[in-house]
């Protein structure tokens, strides 16, 4: 587990410049970004009544370092409006991974990417300096602890504080609260 958790987007011992974060040798910090789209959508909608601004997030991440991998995990319902949103994510730079929406016979629904995100984080971790996860799901706390320890990398979580699991916030080196600066106007 990380020794300390920062409540802001401070850059620990790395140097920050107009070209992003750099390590002691001057190389840009290599980032891998994982967005739990459903989680971010519902938490920002329920808390703020507004939508998350992925372009603003991307701009903030580019200031932190060099984005090596960027994945947005979503559910495919075949809805044209949703498909337009997914295309906008691709235009920003995200690889959009889709899973079909499953309606069970009892009326409940399934559409969760936890295992897929976990596999992708574990595969990317050896190649990057920092893992960035946008989600409030506490199931990811163990994953962040594992990759931080095993690969000696920094972890950062973006989430709506009131709806982000405390275990997830504690497992990350840095927690960046989703606030008005990351919402659409």
JSON list of C-alpha atoms in Angstrom, two decimals:
[
{"chain": "A", "resi": 1, "resn": "UNK", "atom": "CA", "xyz": [0.00, 0.00, 0.00]},
{"chain": "A", "resi": 2, "resn": "UNK", "atom": "CA", "xyz": [1.32, 3.49, -0.80]},
{"chain": "A", "resi": 3, "resn": "UNK", "atom": "CA", "xyz": [2.93, 5.31, 2.08]},
{"chain": "A", "resi": 4, "resn": "UNK", "atom": "CA", "xyz": [0.94, 8.49, 1.60]},
{"chain": "A", "resi": 5, "resn": "UNK", "atom": "CA", "xyz": [-2.00, 9.68, -0.39]},
{"chain": "A", "resi": 6, "resn": "UNK", "atom": "CA", "xyz": [-2.15, 13.15, -1.86]},
{"chain": "A", "resi": 7, "resn": "UNK", "atom": "CA", "xyz": [-5.57, 14.78, -2.21]},
{"chain": "A", "resi": 8, "resn": "UNK", "atom": "CA", "xyz": [-4.56, 16.86, -5.18]},
{"chain": "A", "resi": 9, "resn": "UNK", "atom": "CA", "xyz": [-2.71, 16.50, -8.44]},
{"chain": "A", "resi": 10, "resn": "UNK", "atom": "CA", "xyz": [0.72, 17.11, -6.89]},
{"chain": "A", "resi": 11, "resn": "UNK", "atom": "CA", "xyz": [3.52, 15.40, -8.71]},
{"chain": "A", "resi": 12, "resn": "UNK", "atom": "CA", "xyz": [5.48, 13.86, -5.81]},
{"chain": "A", "resi": 13, "resn": "UNK", "atom": "CA", "xyz": [9.24, 14.04, -6.32]},
{"chain": "A", "resi": 14, "resn": "UNK", "atom": "CA", "xyz": [9.06, 14.47, -10.08]},
{"chain": "A", "resi": 15, "resn": "UNK", "atom": "CA", "xyz": [9.79, 17.71, -11.87]},
{"chain": "A", "resi": 16, "resn": "UNK", "atom": "CA", "xyz": [6.95, 19.48, -13.66]},
{"chain": "A", "resi": 17, "resn": "UNK", "atom": "CA", "xyz": [7.47, 21.51, -16.79]},
{"chain": "A", "resi": 18, "resn": "UNK", "atom": "CA", "xyz": [5.38, 22.83, -19.65]},
{"chain": "A", "resi": 19, "resn": "UNK", "atom": "CA", "xyz": [6.10, 19.52, -21.41]},
{"chain": "A", "resi": 20, "resn": "UNK", "atom": "CA", "xyz": [4.76, 17.32, -18.61]},
{"chain": "A", "resi": 21, "resn": "UNK", "atom": "CA", "xyz": [6.20, 15.48, -15.66]},
{"chain": "A", "resi": 22, "resn": "UNK", "atom": "CA", "xyz": [9.76, 14.27, -15.89]},
{"chain": "A", "resi": 23, "resn": "UNK", "atom": "CA", "xyz": [11.71, 11.83, -13.78]},
{"chain": "A", "resi": 24, "resn": "UNK", "atom": "CA", "xyz": [15.16, 12.48, -12.31]},
{"chain": "A", "resi": 25, "resn": "UNK", "atom": "CA", "xyz": [16.77, 11.65, -15.67]},
{"chain": "A", "resi": 26, "resn": "UNK", "atom": "CA", "xyz": [14.56, 14.12, -17.54]},
{"chain": "A", "resi": 27, "resn": "UNK", "atom": "CA", "xyz": [12.39, 11.52, -19.30]},
{"chain": "A", "resi": 28, "resn": "UNK", "atom": "CA", "xyz": [8.66, 12.22, -19.50]},
{"chain": "A", "resi": 29, "resn": "UNK", "atom": "CA", "xyz": [6.53, 10.13, -17.17]},
{"chain": "A", "resi": 30, "resn": "UNK", "atom": "CA", "xyz": [4.86, 7.31, -19.10]},
{"chain": "A", "resi": 31, "resn": "UNK", "atom": "CA", "xyz": [1.14, 7.08, -18.29]},
{"chain": "A", "resi": 32, "resn": "UNK", "atom": "CA", "xyz": [-1.51, 4.40, -18.76]},
{"chain": "A", "resi": 33, "resn": "UNK", "atom": "CA", "xyz": [-5.09, 5.61, -18.36]},
{"chain": "A", "resi": 34, "resn": "UNK", "atom": "CA", "xyz": [-8.14, 3.47, -17.62]},
{"chain": "A", "resi": 35, "resn": "UNK", "atom": "CA", "xyz": [-11.63, 5.01, -17.55]},
{"chain": "A", "resi": 36, "resn": "UNK", "atom": "CA", "xyz": [-14.61, 3.16, -16.07]},
{"chain": "A", "resi": 37, "resn": "UNK", "atom": "CA", "xyz": [-17.10, 5.11, -18.21]},
{"chain": "A", "resi": 38, "resn": "UNK", "atom": "CA", "xyz": [-20.28, 3.82, -16.55]},
{"chain": "A", "resi": 39, "resn": "UNK", "atom": "CA", "xyz": [-18.96, 4.61, -13.07]},
{"chain": "A", "resi": 40, "resn": "UNK", "atom": "CA", "xyz": [-17.82, 8.10, -14.02]},
{"chain": "A", "resi": 41, "resn": "UNK", "atom": "CA", "xyz": [-21.07, 8.81, -15.87]},
{"chain": "A", "resi": 42, "resn": "UNK", "atom": "CA", "xyz": [-23.36, 7.86, -12.99]},
{"chain": "A", "resi": 43, "resn": "UNK", "atom": "CA", "xyz": [-21.28, 9.38, -10.20]},
{"chain": "A", "resi": 44, "resn": "UNK", "atom": "CA", "xyz": [-20.94, 12.77, -11.93]},
{"chain": "A", "resi": 45, "resn": "UNK", "atom": "CA", "xyz": [-24.58, 12.77, -12.99]},
{"chain": "A", "resi": 46, "resn": "UNK", "atom": "CA", "xyz": [-25.84, 11.84, -9.52]},
{"chain": "A", "resi": 47, "resn": "UNK", "atom": "CA", "xyz": [-23.55, 14.28, -7.70]},
{"chain": "A", "resi": 48, "resn": "UNK", "atom": "CA", "xyz": [-23.40, 17.27, -10.02]},
{"chain": "A", "resi": 49, "resn": "UNK", "atom": "CA", "xyz": [-26.18, 16.79, -12.56]},
{"chain": "A", "resi": 50, "resn": "UNK", "atom": "CA", "xyz": [-23.53, 17.35, -15.24]},
{"chain": "A", "resi": 51, "resn": "UNK", "atom": "CA", "xyz": [-21.41, 15.27, -17.55]},
{"chain": "A", "resi": 52, "resn": "UNK", "atom": "CA", "xyz": [-17.73, 14.52, -17.21]},
{"chain": "A", "resi": 53, "resn": "UNK", "atom": "CA", "xyz": [-15.48, 16.38, -19.68]},
{"chain": "A", "resi": 54, "resn": "UNK", "atom": "CA", "xyz": [-13.08, 13.86, -21.22]},
{"chain": "A", "resi": 55, "resn": "UNK", "atom": "CA", "xyz": [-11.26, 16.54, -23.22]},
{"chain": "A", "resi": 56, "resn": "UNK", "atom": "CA", "xyz": [-10.38, 18.42, -20.04]},
{"chain": "A", "resi": 57, "resn": "UNK", "atom": "CA", "xyz": [-9.22, 15.18, -18.45]},
{"chain": "A", "resi": 58, "resn": "UNK", "atom": "CA", "xyz": [-7.02, 14.44, -21.47]},
{"chain": "A", "resi": 59, "resn": "UNK", "atom": "CA", "xyz": [-5.46, 17.93, -21.32]},
{"chain": "A", "resi": 60, "resn": "UNK", "atom": "CA", "xyz": [-4.74, 17.49, -17.60]},
{"chain": "A", "resi": 61, "resn": "UNK", "atom": "CA", "xyz": [-3.20, 14.07, -18.19]},
{"chain": "A", "resi": 62, "resn": "UNK", "atom": "CA", "xyz": [-0.96, 15.41, -20.96]},
{"chain": "A", "resi": 63, "resn": "UNK", "atom": "CA", "xyz": [0.47, 17.87, -18.42]},
{"chain": "A", "resi": 64, "resn": "UNK", "atom": "CA", "xyz": [1.29, 14.93, -16.14]},
{"chain": "A", "resi": 65, "resn": "UNK", "atom": "CA", "xyz": [3.26, 13.01, -18.74]},
{"chain": "A", "resi": 66, "resn": "UNK", "atom": "CA", "xyz": [3.21, 11.05, -21.98]},
{"chain": "A", "resi": 67, "resn": "UNK", "atom": "CA", "xyz": [0.06, 8.98, -22.48]},
{"chain": "A", "resi": 68, "resn": "UNK", "atom": "CA", "xyz": [1.19, 5.55, -23.62]},
{"chain": "A", "resi": 69, "resn": "UNK", "atom": "CA", "xyz": [-2.15, 3.74, -23.25]},
{"chain": "A", "resi": 70, "resn": "UNK", "atom": "CA", "xyz": [-5.63, 5.21, -22.83]},
{"chain": "A", "resi": 71, "resn": "UNK", "atom": "CA", "xyz": [-8.68, 2.99, -22.56]},
{"chain": "A", "resi": 72, "resn": "UNK", "atom": "CA", "xyz": [-12.32, 3.88, -22.02]},
{"chain": "A", "resi": 73, "resn": "UNK", "atom": "CA", "xyz": [-14.52, 0.93, -21.02]},
{"chain": "A", "resi": 74, "resn": "UNK", "atom": "CA", "xyz": [-18.20, 1.23, -21.93]},
{"chain": "A", "resi": 75, "resn": "UNK", "atom": "CA", "xyz": [-21.35, -0.76, -22.46]},
{"chain": "A", "resi": 76, "resn": "UNK", "atom": "CA", "xyz": [-22.75, -1.12, -25.99]},
{"chain": "A", "resi": 77, "resn": "UNK", "atom": "CA", "xyz": [-26.50, -0.77, -26.14]},
{"chain": "A", "resi": 78, "resn": "UNK", "atom": "CA", "xyz": [-26.52, 0.02, -29.86]},
{"chain": "A", "resi": 79, "resn": "UNK", "atom": "CA", "xyz": [-27.88, 3.50, -29.14]},
{"chain": "A", "resi": 80, "resn": "UNK", "atom": "CA", "xyz": [-26.88, 6.09, -31.81]},
{"chain": "A", "resi": 81, "resn": "UNK", "atom": "CA", "xyz": [-26.32, 8.85, -29.22]},
{"chain": "A", "resi": 82, "resn": "UNK", "atom": "CA", "xyz": [-24.07, 6.52, -27.24]},
{"chain": "A", "resi": 83, "resn": "UNK", "atom": "CA", "xyz": [-22.18, 5.59, -30.42]},
{"chain": "A", "resi": 84, "resn": "UNK", "atom": "CA", "xyz": [-21.55, 9.31, -31.10]},
{"chain": "A", "resi": 85, "resn": "UNK", "atom": "CA", "xyz": [-20.16, 9.69, -27.58]},
{"chain": "A", "resi": 86, "resn": "UNK", "atom": "CA", "xyz": [-17.89, 6.68, -28.11]},
{"chain": "A", "resi": 87, "resn": "UNK", "atom": "CA", "xyz": [-16.64, 8.20, -31.38]},
{"chain": "A", "resi": 88, "resn": "UNK", "atom": "CA", "xyz": [-15.81, 11.45, -29.55]},
{"chain": "A", "resi": 89, "resn": "UNK", "atom": "CA", "xyz": [-13.78, 9.44, -27.04]},
{"chain": "A", "resi": 90, "resn": "UNK", "atom": "CA", "xyz": [-11.84, 7.87, -29.95]},
{"chain": "A", "resi": 91, "resn": "UNK", "atom": "CA", "xyz": [-11.22, 11.32, -31.46]},
{"chain": "A", "resi": 92, "resn": "UNK", "atom": "CA", "xyz": [-9.77, 12.52, -28.14]},
{"chain": "A", "resi": 93, "resn": "UNK", "atom": "CA", "xyz": [-7.35, 9.58, -28.15]},
{"chain": "A", "resi": 94, "resn": "UNK", "atom": "CA", "xyz": [-8.99, 6.81, -26.13]},
{"chain": "A", "resi": 95, "resn": "UNK", "atom": "CA", "xyz": [-9.25, 3.25, -27.32]},
{"chain": "A", "resi": 96, "resn": "UNK", "atom": "CA", "xyz": [-12.88, 2.44, -26.60]},
{"chain": "A", "resi": 97, "resn": "UNK", "atom": "CA", "xyz": [-13.57, -1.08, -25.39]},
{"chain": "A", "resi": 98, "resn": "UNK", "atom": "CA", "xyz": [-17.17, -2.18, -25.58]},
{"chain": "A", "resi": 99, "resn": "UNK", "atom": "CA", "xyz": [-19.07, -4.94, -23.87]},
{"chain": "A", "resi": 100, "resn": "UNK", "atom": "CA", "xyz": [-22.63, -5.80, -24.83]},
{"chain": "A", "resi": 101, "resn": "UNK", "atom": "CA", "xyz": [-25.42, -4.78, -22.48]},
{"chain": "A", "resi": 102, "resn": "UNK", "atom": "CA", "xyz": [-26.99, -7.94, -21.06]},
{"chain": "A", "resi": 103, "resn": "UNK", "atom": "CA", "xyz": [-30.58, -7.90, -19.88]},
{"chain": "A", "resi": 104, "resn": "UNK", "atom": "CA", "xyz": [-31.32, -10.90, -17.68]},
{"chain": "A", "resi": 105, "resn": "UNK", "atom": "CA", "xyz": [-34.62, -12.76, -17.67]},
{"chain": "A", "resi": 106, "resn": "UNK", "atom": "CA", "xyz": [-35.47, -11.38, -14.22]},
{"chain": "A", "resi": 107, "resn": "UNK", "atom": "CA", "xyz": [-35.19, -7.80, -15.50]},
{"chain": "A", "resi": 108, "resn": "UNK", "atom": "CA", "xyz": [-31.79, -7.07, -13.94]},
{"chain": "A", "resi": 109, "resn": "UNK", "atom": "CA", "xyz": [-28.90, -5.96, -16.11]},
{"chain": "A", "resi": 110, "resn": "UNK", "atom": "CA", "xyz": [-25.22, -6.82, -16.34]},
{"chain": "A", "resi": 111, "resn": "UNK", "atom": "CA", "xyz": [-22.49, -4.73, -17.89]},
{"chain": "A", "resi": 112, "resn": "UNK", "atom": "CA", "xyz": [-19.38, -4.56, -15.78]},
{"chain": "A", "resi": 113, "resn": "UNK", "atom": "CA", "xyz": [-15.78, -4.21, -16.95]},
{"chain": "A", "resi": 114, "resn": "UNK", "atom": "CA", "xyz": [-13.92, -4.96, -13.68]},
{"chain": "A", "resi": 115, "resn": "UNK", "atom": "CA", "xyz": [-12.10, -8.05, -14.97]},
{"chain": "A", "resi": 116, "resn": "UNK", "atom": "CA", "xyz": [-11.24, -6.44, -18.31]},
{"chain": "A", "resi": 117, "resn": "UNK", "atom": "CA", "xyz": [-9.86, -3.32, -16.65]},
{"chain": "A", "resi": 118, "resn": "UNK", "atom": "CA", "xyz": [-7.86, -5.45, -14.22]},
{"chain": "A", "resi": 119, "resn": "UNK", "atom": "CA", "xyz": [-6.27, -7.50, -17.00]},
{"chain": "A", "resi": 120, "resn": "UNK", "atom": "CA", "xyz": [-5.37, -4.38, -19.00]},
{"chain": "A", "resi": 121, "resn": "UNK", "atom": "CA", "xyz": [-3.90, -2.61, -15.94]},
{"chain": "A", "resi": 122, "resn": "UNK", "atom": "CA", "xyz": [-1.74, -5.65, -15.11]},
{"chain": "A", "resi": 123, "resn": "UNK", "atom": "CA", "xyz": [-0.52, -5.89, -18.72]},
{"chain": "A", "resi": 124, "resn": "UNK", "atom": "CA", "xyz": [0.31, -2.17, -18.97]},
{"chain": "A", "resi": 125, "resn": "UNK", "atom": "CA", "xyz": [1.94, -1.79, -15.55]},
{"chain": "A", "resi": 126, "resn": "UNK", "atom": "CA", "xyz": [5.41, -3.09, -16.53]},
{"chain": "A", "resi": 127, "resn": "UNK", "atom": "CA", "xyz": [5.55, -0.61, -19.44]},
{"chain": "A", "resi": 128, "resn": "UNK", "atom": "CA", "xyz": [4.67, 2.65, -17.63]},
{"chain": "A", "resi": 129, "resn": "UNK", "atom": "CA", "xyz": [5.59, 4.85, -14.68]},
{"chain": "A", "resi": 130, "resn": "UNK", "atom": "CA", "xyz": [2.06, 5.65, -13.58]},
{"chain": "A", "resi": 131, "resn": "UNK", "atom": "CA", "xyz": [-1.35, 4.00, -13.71]},
{"chain": "A", "resi": 132, "resn": "UNK", "atom": "CA", "xyz": [-4.32, 6.36, -13.77]},
{"chain": "A", "resi": 133, "resn": "UNK", "atom": "CA", "xyz": [-7.77, 4.97, -13.02]},
{"chain": "A", "resi": 134, "resn": "UNK", "atom": "CA", "xyz": [-10.99, 6.97, -13.26]},
{"chain": "A", "resi": 135, "resn": "UNK", "atom": "CA", "xyz": [-13.51, 5.09, -11.14]},
{"chain": "A", "resi": 136, "resn": "UNK", "atom": "CA", "xyz": [-14.95, 5.02, -7.67]},
{"chain": "A", "resi": 137, "resn": "UNK", "atom": "CA", "xyz": [-15.21, 1.24, -7.48]},
{"chain": "A", "resi": 138, "resn": "UNK", "atom": "CA", "xyz": [-13.53, -0.12, -4.35]},
{"chain": "A", "resi": 139, "resn": "UNK", "atom": "CA", "xyz": [-12.94, -3.46, -6.06]},
{"chain": "A", "resi": 140, "resn": "UNK", "atom": "CA", "xyz": [-9.92, -1.84, -7.74]},
{"chain": "A", "resi": 141, "resn": "UNK", "atom": "CA", "xyz": [-8.10, -1.06, -4.45]},
{"chain": "A", "resi": 142, "resn": "UNK", "atom": "CA", "xyz": [-6.39, -4.46, -4.33]},
{"chain": "A", "resi": 143, "resn": "UNK", "atom": "CA", "xyz": [-5.36, -4.08, -7.98]},
{"chain": "A", "resi": 144, "resn": "UNK", "atom": "CA", "xyz": [-3.70, -0.70, -7.38]},
{"chain": "A", "resi": 145, "resn": "UNK", "atom": "CA", "xyz": [-1.91, -2.02, -4.29]},
{"chain": "A", "resi": 146, "resn": "UNK", "atom": "CA", "xyz": [-0.65, -4.97, -6.31]},
{"chain": "A", "resi": 147, "resn": "UNK", "atom": "CA", "xyz": [0.69, -3.07, -9.34]},
{"chain": "A", "resi": 148, "resn": "UNK", "atom": "CA", "xyz": [2.24, -0.33, -7.19]},
{"chain": "A", "resi": 149, "resn": "UNK", "atom": "CA", "xyz": [4.14, -2.90, -5.15]},
{"chain": "A", "resi": 150, "resn": "UNK", "atom": "CA", "xyz": [5.02, -5.34, -7.91]},
{"chain": "A", "resi": 151, "resn": "UNK", "atom": "CA", "xyz": [6.09, -2.76, -10.50]},
{"chain": "A", "resi": 152, "resn": "UNK", "atom": "CA", "xyz": [7.17, 0.15, -8.28]},
{"chain": "A", "resi": 153, "resn": "UNK", "atom": "CA", "xyz": [4.89, 2.55, -10.12]},
{"chain": "A", "resi": 154, "resn": "UNK", "atom": "CA", "xyz": [2.73, 5.47, -9.04]},
{"chain": "A", "resi": 155, "resn": "UNK", "atom": "CA", "xyz": [-1.05, 5.12, -9.00]},
{"chain": "A", "resi": 156, "resn": "UNK", "atom": "CA", "xyz": [-3.58, 7.91, -9.32]},
{"chain": "A", "resi": 157, "resn": "UNK", "atom": "CA", "xyz": [-7.36, 7.74, -9.00]},
{"chain": "A", "resi": 158, "resn": "UNK", "atom": "CA", "xyz": [-9.89, 10.20, -10.38]},
{"chain": "A", "resi": 159, "resn": "UNK", "atom": "CA", "xyz": [-13.30, 9.97, -8.76]},
{"chain": "A", "resi": 160, "resn": "UNK", "atom": "CA", "xyz": [-16.23, 11.80, -7.22]},
{"chain": "A", "resi": 161, "resn": "UNK", "atom": "CA", "xyz": [-15.10, 11.86, -3.59]},
{"chain": "A", "resi": 162, "resn": "UNK", "atom": "CA", "xyz": [-18.51, 11.26, -2.01]},
{"chain": "A", "resi": 163, "resn": "UNK", "atom": "CA", "xyz": [-19.06, 8.22, -4.24]},
{"chain": "A", "resi": 164, "resn": "UNK", "atom": "CA", "xyz": [-15.52, 6.79, -4.33]},
{"chain": "A", "resi": 165, "resn": "UNK", "atom": "CA", "xyz": [-14.73, 3.89, -2.04]},
{"chain": "A", "resi": 166, "resn": "UNK", "atom": "CA", "xyz": [-12.42, 4.89, 0.80]},
{"chain": "A", "resi": 167, "resn": "UNK", "atom": "CA", "xyz": [-10.32, 1.76, 0.17]},
{"chain": "A", "resi": 168, "resn": "UNK", "atom": "CA", "xyz": [-9.70, 2.91, -3.41]},
{"chain": "A", "resi": 169, "resn": "UNK", "atom": "CA", "xyz": [-8.69, 6.41, -2.33]},
{"chain": "A", "resi": 170, "resn": "UNK", "atom": "CA", "xyz": [-6.30, 4.97, 0.27]},
{"chain": "A", "resi": 171, "resn": "UNK", "atom": "CA", "xyz": [-4.75, 2.50, -2.16]},
{"chain": "A", "resi": 172, "resn": "UNK", "atom": "CA", "xyz": [-3.77, 5.23, -4.64]},
{"chain": "A", "resi": 173, "resn": "UNK", "atom": "CA", "xyz": [-0.66, 7.37, -4.28]},
{"chain": "A", "resi": 174, "resn": "UNK", "atom": "CA", "xyz": [-2.76, 10.32, -5.45]},
{"chain": "A", "resi": 175, "resn": "UNK", "atom": "CA", "xyz": [-6.49, 10.91, -5.41]},
{"chain": "A", "resi": 176, "resn": "UNK", "atom": "CA", "xyz": [-7.83, 13.60, -7.76]},
{"chain": "A", "resi": 177, "resn": "UNK", "atom": "CA", "xyz": [-11.34, 14.60, -6.85]},
{"chain": "A", "resi": 178, "resn": "UNK", "atom": "CA", "xyz": [-13.61, 15.09, -9.83]},
{"chain": "A", "resi": 179, "resn": "UNK", "atom": "CA", "xyz": [-14.91, 18.62, -9.42]},
{"chain": "A", "resi": 180, "resn": "UNK", "atom": "CA", "xyz": [-16.29, 21.40, -11.60]},
{"chain": "A", "resi": 181, "resn": "UNK", "atom": "CA", "xyz": [-12.94, 21.76, -13.40]},
{"chain": "A", "resi": 182, "resn": "UNK", "atom": "CA", "xyz": [-13.50, 18.32, -14.98]},
{"chain": "A", "resi": 183, "resn": "UNK", "atom": "CA", "xyz": [-17.17, 18.75, -15.85]},
{"chain": "A", "resi": 184, "resn": "UNK", "atom": "CA", "xyz": [-18.83, 20.02, -18.99]},
{"chain": "A", "resi": 185, "resn": "UNK", "atom": "CA", "xyz": [-20.15, 23.54, -18.70]}
]
